Amino acid sequence: MSANSVSDAIPVVEADVVVVGGGMAGLMAAIAAAEQGASVALLDKAHPRRSGGAASGLDHLSVLVEPEKQMPRFLKRQAEVCGGLTDPRLPALFRHSWDVLMFLENIGVKVRDSRTGELIWIAAPIHLGEKLTVSLEGGDLKIRLFETAVRRGVNIYARTMGTGLLTSGGRVVGATGLNVRDGTFLAFRARATVVATGAILRMYKAVADLRFNTHHCPYCTGDGQAMAYRAGAELVNMEMTTMQPSPKGYSVAGISGVVSMGAHFVNALGERFMARYDPARMEIAAKSTMALAFLTETKEGRAPLFVDFRHLTNEQRELLLRGFREERPTILEYFGQKNIDIAQQPVEFELHEYFGGQGPGGGIKLAGESCESTVPGLFAAGDCTGGKGWPAAMGAMILGQVAGRNAAAYSRQTAPTPVDDEQVLRERERVFVHLDSRASLRWQEVEDKLKRVMSDYVGASRSEVGLKIALQRIAQLGEDISSIGVRNYHELGRALEVANLVEVSRLIAAAALERKESRLAPFHFRSDYPATDDANWLGFVVLRRENGEDVVSFERID
């Protein structure tokens, strides 16, 4: 920590590279930068040992064993699955997937069958007849990554939430952070900054009506997207929110592992209904097709809907249960509490809440394969990026590794920039304005109002009228943010999350209003423009901030 401080009140941490976010992408970025000789500071609002989308582990990864041979088909199919909304420069980075898998094995993650020493290949969702998905015992994935980062000399700032990015001369020169346990406010001065804060959740009503029961990490609240946007970075694909099937009343990830093992989707009539929507791929269809099928079957009166495991072999079922234990062990508790034996009975499923960031989902626009954003000095990785168009976990780790290496290289070519005291003090004032228990609002009230607006007007069916109503109401919620009062630093972190959710929700609605077509319905369905219009809308809706105002434009993908 520097002896100098902002106005002798705010400590300044100096590093070549600062990484905001300690999930898979963030840890991979920190490790990669440290291996290049950079001094690295990593902030995580929780603890990177068990945080982010892979906090409880990982049971499968997508891998290209023969990139030169497999890449053309892979790129074509991924572009289709993402509705063409992929930066053509980015999916090619997936050529590094095998190297990442071997890196994980080298740090102790069990990627092979302990009995045979071979990789276990399972059916790859959306990719028929391809060896693309490896089953692994990744329950300790985050622990292994965290311990590797510590061994590489990464300085960890746990329980420290990134609140803003520092800028100077048109580039990002660091970040600010708040310790949500003791209230310490820090400024991080860095030659390069990597944002890796994950997807966006908690802006839509949860299926069980429980605030933190969300499909992915409920503490991924668009922090990085909001910080980057305020710093001048462009965002893309924000309108493309996604949803997938989950067990009834319990939102949890895992549908990819379920269908990879060969489970069937059946309706109340006992029909394998995916034959109506993608007869070739059936249950390993694209997630948008799955979601459309679940919505349509329910709308047309063939619900409830089930996932049937009864036809699986004992070996398949054991591999599936192993996957649950490694990635989402709480689903086994759910089965136990409901007295469900998957060998004897189908399990009722429904669609979980919308969220942003994965697959075609939106985020920070990358300027190319370097993973630098549209603002010099700012790199991004993982689910907080847009236009990547590839599988989530492996994609996060590849982007993290690439971003970390390039951030380290950038830092070697860049002179340190003094911290702007006034900028840091303004950010601290913005953060601590909520530390007043007498204020009129609680963070839960604003979040709940936002969920109603987003679910009612920016959900499965969107229209110009509804989206304009949403924007008006979100603007009102934005005005309410400064009236949120908290009683402690934990609640202060929650208030900052809600402020970020309101900001990114406004951008989601603005992008959805701009895209006058439907694409990958129900991820983005406009009832007033129900058709997909490649002639006019095959490209990115781009958002940027100019003079404090949202500017929306369109960038065609050739």
Coordinates of C-alpha atoms in Angstrom, one line a residue:
M1 CA 0.0 0.0 0.0
S2 CA 1.3 3.4 -0.9
A3 CA 2.5 5.8 1.8
N4 CA 0.7 8.5 -0.1
S5 CA -3.1 8.7 0.1
V6 CA -5.9 10.8 -1.2
S7 CA -6.2 13.8 1.1
D8 CA -4.4 11.7 3.7
A9 CA -7.8 9.9 4.2
I10 CA -8.1 7.2 1.6
P11 CA -5.4 4.6 1.2
V12 CA -4.0 4.1 -2.3
V13 CA -3.0 0.6 -3.4
E14 CA -0.5 0.5 -6.3
A15 CA -0.3 -2.4 -8.8
D16 CA 0.6 -2.9 -12.4
V17 CA -2.8 -4.6 -12.9
V18 CA -5.9 -4.5 -10.8
V19 CA -8.6 -7.1 -11.4
V20 CA -12.2 -6.4 -10.3
G21 CA -14.0 -9.7 -9.6
G22 CA -12.7 -13.0 -8.3
G23 CA -14.7 -15.6 -10.2
M24 CA -13.2 -17.9 -12.9
A25 CA -12.4 -15.1 -15.3
G26 CA -11.0 -12.8 -12.6
L27 CA -8.7 -15.4 -11.1
M28 CA -7.5 -16.6 -14.5
A29 CA -6.8 -12.9 -15.4
A30 CA -4.9 -12.4 -12.2
I31 CA -2.9 -15.6 -12.5
A32 CA -2.0 -14.8 -16.2
A33 CA -0.9 -11.3 -15.4
A34 CA 1.2 -12.4 -12.5
E35 CA 2.9 -15.1 -14.6
Q36 CA 3.9 -12.2 -17.0
G37 CA 5.7 -10.6 -14.1
A38 CA 3.1 -7.9 -13.2
S39 CA 2.2 -7.0 -9.7
V40 CA -1.5 -7.7 -9.3
A41 CA -4.3 -6.7 -6.9
L42 CA -7.6 -8.6 -7.1
L43 CA -10.9 -7.3 -5.5
D44 CA -13.8 -9.6 -4.7
K45 CA -17.0 -8.6 -2.9
A46 CA -17.0 -12.0 -1.4
H47 CA -14.0 -14.3 -1.1
P48 CA -12.4 -15.6 -4.3
R49 CA -11.9 -19.0 -2.7
R50 CA -15.7 -19.6 -3.1
S51 CA -17.3 -16.8 -5.1
G52 CA -19.0 -16.2 -8.5
G53 CA -20.8 -18.5 -10.9
A54 CA -18.6 -21.5 -10.1
A55 CA -18.5 -21.0 -6.3
S56 CA -19.8 -24.5 -5.7
G57 CA -17.8 -26.1 -8.4
L58 CA -18.1 -27.2 -12.0
D59 CA -19.1 -30.5 -13.6
H60 CA -18.3 -30.0 -17.3
L61 CA -16.3 -27.9 -19.7
S62 CA -16.5 -27.4 -23.5
V63 CA -13.2 -28.2 -25.2
L64 CA -11.8 -28.4 -28.7
V65 CA -9.3 -31.2 -29.0
E66 CA -8.5 -30.5 -32.6
P67 CA -9.1 -26.8 -33.1
E68 CA -8.1 -26.6 -36.7
K69 CA -10.5 -29.4 -37.6
Q70 CA -13.3 -28.5 -35.3
M71 CA -13.2 -24.7 -35.3
P72 CA -15.2 -24.1 -38.5
R73 CA -18.2 -26.1 -37.4
F74 CA -17.9 -24.8 -33.9
L75 CA -17.9 -21.2 -35.0
K76 CA -20.9 -21.7 -37.3
R77 CA -23.0 -23.4 -34.7
Q78 CA -22.2 -20.9 -32.0
A79 CA -23.1 -18.0 -34.3
E80 CA -26.4 -19.7 -35.0
V81 CA -27.1 -20.3 -31.3
C82 CA -26.4 -16.6 -30.5
G83 CA -28.6 -15.4 -33.4
G84 CA -25.5 -14.1 -35.2
L85 CA -24.8 -11.6 -32.5
T86 CA -21.1 -12.5 -32.0
D87 CA -18.0 -10.5 -32.7
P88 CA -16.4 -12.7 -35.4
R89 CA -13.0 -12.0 -33.9
L90 CA -13.8 -13.5 -30.5
P91 CA -15.0 -17.1 -30.9
A92 CA -11.6 -18.0 -32.5
L93 CA -10.1 -17.6 -29.1
F94 CA -11.7 -20.9 -28.2
R95 CA -8.6 -22.5 -29.8
H96 CA -7.0 -22.1 -26.4
S97 CA -9.6 -24.4 -24.7
W98 CA -7.4 -27.4 -24.6
D99 CA -4.5 -25.4 -23.0
V100 CA -6.9 -24.2 -20.3
L101 CA -8.1 -27.7 -19.6
M102 CA -4.5 -28.9 -19.2
F103 CA -3.7 -25.9 -17.0
L104 CA -6.6 -26.9 -14.7
E105 CA -5.3 -30.5 -14.6
N106 CA -1.8 -29.2 -13.7
I107 CA -3.1 -27.2 -10.7
G108 CA -5.0 -30.2 -9.4
V109 CA -8.5 -30.2 -10.9
K110 CA -9.6 -33.7 -11.7
V111 CA -10.4 -33.6 -15.4
R112 CA -10.1 -37.4 -16.0
D113 CA -11.8 -40.6 -15.0
S114 CA -10.0 -41.8 -11.9
R115 CA -10.4 -45.4 -13.0
T116 CA -9.1 -45.2 -16.6
G117 CA -7.1 -42.0 -16.7
E118 CA -9.1 -41.0 -19.8
L119 CA -11.3 -38.0 -20.4
I120 CA -15.1 -38.6 -20.1
W121 CA -16.9 -37.1 -23.1
I122 CA -20.6 -36.4 -22.9
A123 CA -23.1 -35.1 -25.4
A124 CA -22.4 -31.5 -26.2
P125 CA -25.5 -29.3 -26.0
I126 CA -26.4 -27.8 -29.4
H127 CA -23.4 -29.7 -31.1
L128 CA -24.7 -33.0 -32.5
G129 CA -22.1 -35.8 -32.9
E130 CA -19.1 -33.7 -31.7
K131 CA -16.6 -34.4 -28.9
L132 CA -16.9 -31.0 -27.3
T133 CA -17.9 -31.5 -23.6
V134 CA -15.8 -33.1 -20.9
S135 CA -17.2 -34.3 -17.6
L136 CA -15.0 -33.4 -14.7
E137 CA -14.8 -33.5 -10.9
G138 CA -14.6 -29.7 -10.4
G139 CA -16.1 -29.2 -7.0
D140 CA -12.8 -27.6 -5.9
L141 CA -12.2 -25.6 -9.0
K142 CA -12.3 -22.2 -7.3
I143 CA -10.2 -23.4 -4.4
R144 CA -7.5 -24.5 -6.9
L145 CA -7.6 -21.3 -8.8
F146 CA -7.5 -19.2 -5.7
E147 CA -4.5 -21.1 -4.2
T148 CA -2.7 -20.8 -7.6
A149 CA -3.3 -17.0 -7.6
V150 CA -1.9 -16.7 -4.1
R151 CA 1.2 -18.8 -5.0
R152 CA 1.8 -16.5 -8.0
G153 CA 1.9 -13.5 -5.7
V154 CA -1.5 -12.0 -6.4
N155 CA -2.6 -9.6 -3.6
I156 CA -6.2 -10.5 -2.6
Y157 CA -8.6 -7.9 -1.3
A158 CA -11.5 -10.1 -0.2
R159 CA -14.9 -8.6 0.9
T160 CA -13.9 -5.6 -1.2
M161 CA -16.6 -4.5 -3.8
G162 CA -15.4 -2.6 -6.8
T163 CA -17.5 0.7 -6.9
G164 CA -16.0 2.7 -9.7
L165 CA -13.2 3.0 -12.3
L166 CA -10.7 5.8 -12.2
T167 CA -9.9 7.7 -15.4
S168 CA -7.3 10.1 -16.7
G169 CA -6.8 11.5 -20.1
G170 CA -9.4 9.2 -21.7
R171 CA -8.1 6.0 -20.2
V172 CA -8.8 3.9 -17.2
V173 CA -6.0 4.1 -14.5
G174 CA -7.4 2.1 -11.6
A175 CA -10.5 1.5 -9.5
T176 CA -12.1 2.2 -6.2
G177 CA -13.3 -0.4 -3.7
L178 CA -15.4 -0.7 -0.5
N179 CA -14.8 -3.4 2.1
V180 CA -18.3 -4.4 2.9
R181 CA -17.3 -5.8 6.3
D182 CA -15.4 -2.9 7.9
G183 CA -16.2 0.1 5.5
T184 CA -12.6 0.7 4.4
F185 CA -12.6 2.7 1.2
L186 CA -9.6 2.1 -1.1
A187 CA -8.3 3.6 -4.3
F188 CA -6.3 1.3 -6.6
R189 CA -3.8 2.9 -9.0
A190 CA -2.9 0.6 -11.9
R191 CA -1.4 0.8 -15.3
A192 CA -4.1 -1.6 -16.6
T193 CA -7.5 -2.7 -15.2
V194 CA -9.4 -5.9 -15.8
V195 CA -13.2 -6.1 -15.0
A196 CA -14.5 -9.6 -14.5
T197 CA -17.6 -9.2 -12.4
G198 CA -19.9 -11.8 -14.0
A199 CA -23.4 -11.8 -15.3
I200 CA -26.5 -9.8 -14.3
L201 CA -29.1 -11.2 -11.9
R202 CA -31.7 -10.1 -9.5
M203 CA -33.5 -7.6 -11.8
Y204 CA -36.3 -10.0 -12.6
K205 CA -38.7 -11.8 -10.3
A206 CA -37.3 -15.1 -9.0
V207 CA -39.4 -18.2 -9.6
A208 CA -39.5 -19.1 -5.9
D209 CA -40.0 -15.4 -5.0
L210 CA -36.8 -15.7 -2.9
R211 CA -34.4 -12.8 -3.5
F212 CA -31.2 -14.8 -3.6
N213 CA -32.5 -18.0 -5.2
T214 CA -31.3 -17.3 -8.7
H215 CA -30.1 -19.4 -11.5
H216 CA -26.5 -18.2 -11.1
C217 CA -24.6 -16.3 -8.4
P218 CA -27.1 -13.7 -7.0
Y219 CA -24.3 -11.4 -6.1
C220 CA -23.5 -10.8 -9.8
T221 CA -25.5 -7.6 -10.2
G222 CA -24.0 -5.9 -13.2
D223 CA -21.3 -4.1 -11.2
G224 CA -18.6 -4.3 -13.8
Q225 CA -21.0 -3.4 -16.7
A226 CA -22.2 -0.3 -14.8
M227 CA -18.7 0.8 -13.8
A228 CA -17.3 0.4 -17.3
Y229 CA -20.3 2.3 -18.8
R230 CA -19.8 5.2 -16.4
A231 CA -16.1 5.2 -17.4
G232 CA -17.0 5.6 -21.1
A233 CA -16.9 2.0 -22.3
E234 CA -19.4 0.8 -24.9
L235 CA -21.8 -2.1 -24.1
V236 CA -23.5 -4.4 -26.7
N237 CA -26.3 -7.0 -26.7
M238 CA -27.8 -5.7 -23.5
E239 CA -31.3 -6.5 -24.7
M240 CA -30.5 -10.3 -25.0
T241 CA -31.6 -11.6 -21.6
T242 CA -31.7 -15.4 -21.2
M243 CA -33.6 -18.0 -19.3
Q244 CA -33.4 -21.8 -19.0
P245 CA -35.4 -24.6 -17.3
S246 CA -34.9 -25.4 -13.6
P247 CA -36.7 -27.6 -11.1
K248 CA -40.1 -26.3 -10.1
G249 CA -39.8 -23.6 -7.5
Y250 CA -36.0 -23.8 -7.3
S251 CA -33.8 -21.8 -9.6
V252 CA -30.5 -23.5 -10.2
A253 CA -28.1 -24.0 -13.0
G254 CA -27.4 -27.5 -14.4
I255 CA -29.7 -28.0 -17.4
S256 CA -26.7 -28.5 -19.7
G257 CA -25.5 -31.4 -17.6
V258 CA -29.0 -32.9 -17.4
V259 CA -29.5 -33.0 -21.2
S260 CA -25.9 -34.0 -21.8
M261 CA -26.6 -37.2 -20.0
G262 CA -29.6 -37.9 -22.2
A263 CA -32.6 -36.9 -20.0
H264 CA -35.9 -36.3 -21.8
F265 CA -38.3 -33.4 -21.6
V266 CA -41.9 -34.6 -21.4
N267 CA -45.2 -32.8 -21.0
A268 CA -48.4 -33.7 -19.1
L269 CA -49.4 -36.0 -22.0
G270 CA -46.2 -37.9 -21.8
E271 CA -44.9 -36.5 -25.1
R272 CA -41.2 -35.7 -25.7
F273 CA -42.3 -32.3 -26.8
M274 CA -38.9 -31.1 -28.1
A275 CA -39.7 -33.0 -31.3
R276 CA -42.0 -30.1 -32.2
Y277 CA -39.2 -27.5 -31.8
D278 CA -35.9 -29.1 -32.9
P279 CA -36.5 -32.7 -34.0
A280 CA -32.8 -33.2 -34.9
R281 CA -31.3 -32.1 -31.6
M282 CA -34.3 -32.6 -29.3
E283 CA -33.2 -31.9 -25.7
I284 CA -29.7 -30.7 -26.7
A285 CA -31.2 -27.9 -28.7
A286 CA -30.2 -24.2 -28.2
K287 CA -31.2 -22.7 -24.9
S288 CA -33.5 -20.2 -26.7
T289 CA -35.3 -23.1 -28.3
M290 CA -35.6 -24.9 -24.9
A291 CA -37.1 -21.7 -23.4
L292 CA -39.5 -21.2 -26.3
A293 CA -40.7 -24.8 -26.0
F294 CA -41.4 -24.5 -22.3
L295 CA -43.3 -21.3 -22.8
T296 CA -45.3 -22.7 -25.7
E297 CA -46.2 -26.0 -24.1
T298 CA -47.4 -24.2 -21.0
K299 CA -49.4 -21.6 -23.0
E300 CA -51.1 -24.3 -25.1
G301 CA -52.2 -26.2 -22.0
R302 CA -49.7 -29.2 -22.0
A303 CA -48.1 -28.3 -18.6
P304 CA -46.9 -29.4 -16.1
L305 CA -43.6 -30.2 -17.8
F306 CA -41.1 -32.7 -16.6
V307 CA -37.5 -34.0 -17.0
D308 CA -37.5 -37.8 -17.2
F309 CA -34.3 -39.6 -16.0
R310 CA -35.9 -43.1 -15.7
H311 CA -34.6 -44.5 -19.0
L312 CA -30.9 -43.6 -18.2
T313 CA -28.5 -46.4 -17.4
N314 CA -27.1 -46.7 -13.9
E315 CA -23.8 -45.5 -15.2
Q316 CA -25.4 -42.4 -16.8
R317 CA -27.4 -41.7 -13.7
E318 CA -24.3 -41.9 -11.5
L319 CA -22.4 -39.6 -13.8
L320 CA -25.3 -37.2 -13.6
L321 CA -25.4 -37.3 -9.8
R322 CA -21.7 -36.8 -9.7
G323 CA -22.1 -33.7 -11.7
F324 CA -24.7 -32.4 -9.3
R325 CA -22.4 -33.1 -6.4
E326 CA -19.5 -31.3 -8.1
E327 CA -21.4 -28.2 -9.3
R328 CA -24.8 -27.8 -7.6
P329 CA -24.9 -30.0 -4.6
T330 CA -28.0 -28.2 -3.2
I331 CA -30.0 -29.8 -6.0
L332 CA -29.5 -33.2 -4.2
E333 CA -31.0 -31.6 -1.1
Y334 CA -33.9 -30.4 -3.1
F335 CA -34.6 -33.9 -4.3
G336 CA -34.3 -35.2 -0.8
Q337 CA -36.7 -32.7 0.6
K338 CA -39.2 -33.4 -2.1
N339 CA -38.7 -37.2 -1.7
I340 CA -37.7 -37.5 -5.4
D341 CA -35.9 -40.5 -6.7
I342 CA -34.9 -39.7 -10.2
A343 CA -34.6 -43.4 -11.1
Q344 CA -38.3 -43.8 -10.3
Q345 CA -40.1 -40.6 -11.2
P346 CA -39.8 -37.6 -13.5
V347 CA -39.0 -34.2 -12.0
E348 CA -41.2 -31.2 -12.6
F349 CA -39.3 -28.3 -14.3
E350 CA -40.2 -24.7 -15.2
L351 CA -38.4 -21.7 -16.6
H352 CA -36.3 -19.7 -14.2
E353 CA -36.0 -15.9 -14.2
Y354 CA -34.3 -13.9 -16.9
F355 CA -30.7 -12.9 -16.5
G356 CA -28.1 -11.2 -18.6
G357 CA -24.6 -11.9 -19.7
Q358 CA -24.3 -15.5 -20.9
G359 CA -24.4 -16.9 -24.5
P360 CA -25.8 -14.0 -26.6
G361 CA -26.2 -11.9 -23.5
G362 CA -24.8 -8.4 -23.3
G363 CA -22.0 -6.6 -21.6
I364 CA -18.8 -4.7 -22.2
K365 CA -17.8 -4.5 -25.9
L366 CA -14.3 -5.9 -26.6
A367 CA -12.2 -4.1 -29.2
G368 CA -10.7 -7.4 -30.4
E369 CA -8.8 -10.5 -29.4
S370 CA -6.8 -8.5 -26.8
C371 CA -9.9 -8.3 -24.6
E372 CA -9.4 -4.6 -24.2
S373 CA -12.6 -2.6 -24.1
T374 CA -13.3 0.5 -26.1
V375 CA -11.5 2.6 -23.4
P376 CA -7.7 2.3 -23.3
G377 CA -6.4 0.6 -20.2
L378 CA -9.6 -1.2 -19.5
F379 CA -9.8 -5.0 -20.2
A380 CA -12.8 -7.2 -19.6
A381 CA -13.4 -11.0 -19.3
G382 CA -16.2 -13.5 -18.6
D383 CA -19.9 -12.9 -18.5
C384 CA -19.6 -9.2 -18.1
T385 CA -18.6 -9.0 -21.7
G386 CA -20.9 -8.9 -24.8
G387 CA -20.6 -10.5 -28.2
K388 CA -18.4 -13.4 -27.2
G389 CA -20.8 -16.2 -28.4
W390 CA -19.4 -19.3 -26.7
P391 CA -19.9 -21.6 -23.7
A392 CA -19.9 -19.8 -20.4
A393 CA -17.3 -21.5 -18.1
M394 CA -14.6 -22.3 -20.6
G395 CA -15.2 -18.9 -22.3
A396 CA -14.8 -17.1 -19.0
M397 CA -11.5 -18.8 -18.3
I398 CA -10.1 -18.2 -21.8
L399 CA -11.1 -14.6 -21.8
G400 CA -9.7 -14.2 -18.3
Q401 CA -6.3 -15.7 -19.3
V402 CA -6.1 -13.6 -22.5
A403 CA -7.2 -10.4 -20.7
G404 CA -4.7 -10.9 -18.0
R405 CA -1.8 -11.5 -20.3
N406 CA -2.6 -8.5 -22.5
A407 CA -3.2 -6.3 -19.4
A408 CA 0.2 -7.2 -18.2
A409 CA 1.7 -6.4 -21.6
Y410 CA -0.1 -3.1 -21.6
S411 CA 1.1 -2.2 -18.2
R412 CA 4.7 -2.7 -19.2
Q413 CA 4.3 -0.1 -22.0
T414 CA 2.4 2.5 -19.9
A415 CA 3.7 5.0 -17.3
P416 CA 1.8 5.2 -14.0
T417 CA -0.7 8.0 -13.7
P418 CA -1.3 10.0 -10.5
V419 CA -4.7 9.4 -8.9
D420 CA -7.1 12.3 -9.3
D421 CA -7.9 13.2 -5.7
E422 CA -11.2 14.9 -6.6
Q423 CA -12.4 12.0 -8.6
V424 CA -11.7 9.6 -5.7
L425 CA -13.4 11.9 -3.2
R426 CA -16.5 12.2 -5.4
E427 CA -16.8 8.5 -5.7
R428 CA -16.4 8.0 -1.9
E429 CA -19.2 10.6 -1.4
R430 CA -21.4 8.8 -3.9
V431 CA -20.9 5.5 -2.0
F432 CA -21.3 6.7 1.5
V433 CA -24.4 8.9 0.9
H434 CA -26.4 5.8 1.8
L435 CA -24.9 5.4 5.3
D436 CA -27.9 7.1 6.9
S437 CA -30.4 4.8 8.6
R438 CA -32.9 7.7 8.7
A439 CA -33.3 7.8 4.9
S440 CA -36.7 7.0 3.6
L441 CA -36.0 3.9 1.6
R442 CA -34.5 0.4 2.1
W443 CA -32.6 -1.3 -0.7
Q444 CA -35.1 -4.1 -0.8
E445 CA -37.9 -1.8 -1.7
V446 CA -36.2 -0.4 -4.7
E447 CA -35.0 -3.8 -5.9
D448 CA -38.5 -5.3 -5.6
K449 CA -40.0 -2.4 -7.6
L450 CA -37.4 -2.9 -10.3
K451 CA -38.2 -6.6 -10.5
R452 CA -41.9 -5.8 -11.1
V453 CA -41.1 -3.3 -13.8
M454 CA -38.6 -5.6 -15.6
S455 CA -40.8 -8.7 -15.4
D456 CA -43.9 -6.8 -16.5
Y457 CA -42.5 -4.8 -19.4
V458 CA -39.0 -6.2 -20.3
G459 CA -39.8 -9.9 -20.1
A460 CA -41.0 -12.6 -22.5
S461 CA -43.1 -10.1 -24.5
R462 CA -41.9 -6.6 -25.2
S463 CA -43.4 -3.7 -27.1
E464 CA -42.7 -0.1 -27.7
V465 CA -45.4 1.0 -25.4
G466 CA -44.3 -1.3 -22.6
L467 CA -40.6 -0.5 -23.0
K468 CA -41.2 3.2 -22.8
I469 CA -43.2 2.7 -19.6
A470 CA -40.3 0.6 -18.3
L471 CA -37.8 3.4 -19.0
Q472 CA -40.0 6.0 -17.3
R473 CA -40.4 3.9 -14.2
I474 CA -36.7 2.9 -14.1
A475 CA -35.8 6.6 -14.3
Q476 CA -38.0 7.2 -11.3
L477 CA -36.2 4.4 -9.5
G478 CA -32.9 6.0 -10.4
E479 CA -34.0 9.2 -8.7
D480 CA -34.8 7.1 -5.6
I481 CA -31.3 5.6 -5.3
S482 CA -29.9 8.5 -3.3
S483 CA -32.8 8.1 -0.8
I484 CA -31.7 4.5 0.1
G485 CA -30.5 4.4 3.7
V486 CA -28.5 1.6 5.3
R487 CA -27.5 0.6 8.8
N488 CA -24.2 -1.1 8.2
Y489 CA -21.6 -1.8 5.6
H490 CA -23.1 -5.0 4.5
E491 CA -26.3 -3.2 3.6
L492 CA -24.2 -0.5 2.0
G493 CA -22.9 -3.1 -0.4
R494 CA -26.5 -4.2 -1.2
A495 CA -27.5 -0.6 -1.8
L496 CA -24.7 -0.3 -4.3
E497 CA -25.7 -3.5 -6.0
V498 CA -29.3 -2.2 -6.4
A499 CA -27.9 1.1 -7.9
N500 CA -26.0 -0.9 -10.5
L501 CA -29.1 -3.1 -11.2
V502 CA -31.2 0.0 -11.9
E503 CA -28.5 1.4 -14.2
V504 CA -28.1 -1.8 -16.2
S505 CA -31.8 -2.4 -16.3
R506 CA -32.3 1.0 -17.9
L507 CA -29.7 0.0 -20.6
I508 CA -31.4 -3.4 -21.2
A509 CA -34.8 -1.6 -21.8
A510 CA -33.2 1.0 -24.0
A511 CA -31.5 -1.6 -26.1
A512 CA -34.7 -3.6 -26.4
L513 CA -36.5 -0.5 -27.5
E514 CA -33.9 0.1 -30.2
R515 CA -33.9 -3.4 -31.6
K516 CA -37.1 -3.4 -33.7
E517 CA -37.3 -7.1 -34.4
S518 CA -37.5 -10.4 -32.5
R519 CA -34.3 -12.5 -32.2
L520 CA -33.8 -15.7 -30.3
A521 CA -37.3 -15.5 -28.9
P522 CA -38.1 -15.5 -26.0
F523 CA -34.7 -14.0 -25.2
H524 CA -35.8 -10.9 -27.1
F525 CA -39.3 -11.0 -28.4
R526 CA -41.1 -7.8 -29.6
S527 CA -44.8 -8.4 -30.0
D528 CA -44.9 -5.4 -32.3
Y529 CA -42.0 -6.7 -34.4
P530 CA -42.4 -10.5 -34.1
A531 CA -40.2 -11.5 -37.1
T532 CA -36.4 -11.8 -37.2
D533 CA -35.0 -9.2 -39.6
D534 CA -31.5 -10.0 -40.7
A535 CA -31.5 -7.4 -43.4
N536 CA -31.8 -4.6 -41.0
W537 CA -30.9 -5.9 -37.5
L538 CA -28.1 -8.5 -37.9
G539 CA -25.7 -6.6 -35.6
F540 CA -25.0 -5.1 -32.2
V541 CA -27.2 -2.5 -30.5
V542 CA -24.4 -0.3 -29.0
L543 CA -24.8 1.8 -25.8
R544 CA -22.4 4.5 -24.7
R545 CA -22.5 7.5 -22.4
E546 CA -22.0 11.0 -23.7
N547 CA -22.3 14.1 -21.5
G548 CA -24.2 12.1 -18.9
E549 CA -26.8 10.8 -21.5
D550 CA -27.4 7.3 -22.9
V551 CA -26.5 7.2 -26.6
V552 CA -27.9 4.2 -28.6
S553 CA -26.6 3.2 -32.0
F554 CA -26.4 0.1 -34.3
E555 CA -23.3 -1.6 -35.6
R556 CA -23.8 -4.2 -38.4
I557 CA -21.9 -7.5 -38.2
D558 CA -20.5 -8.4 -41.6

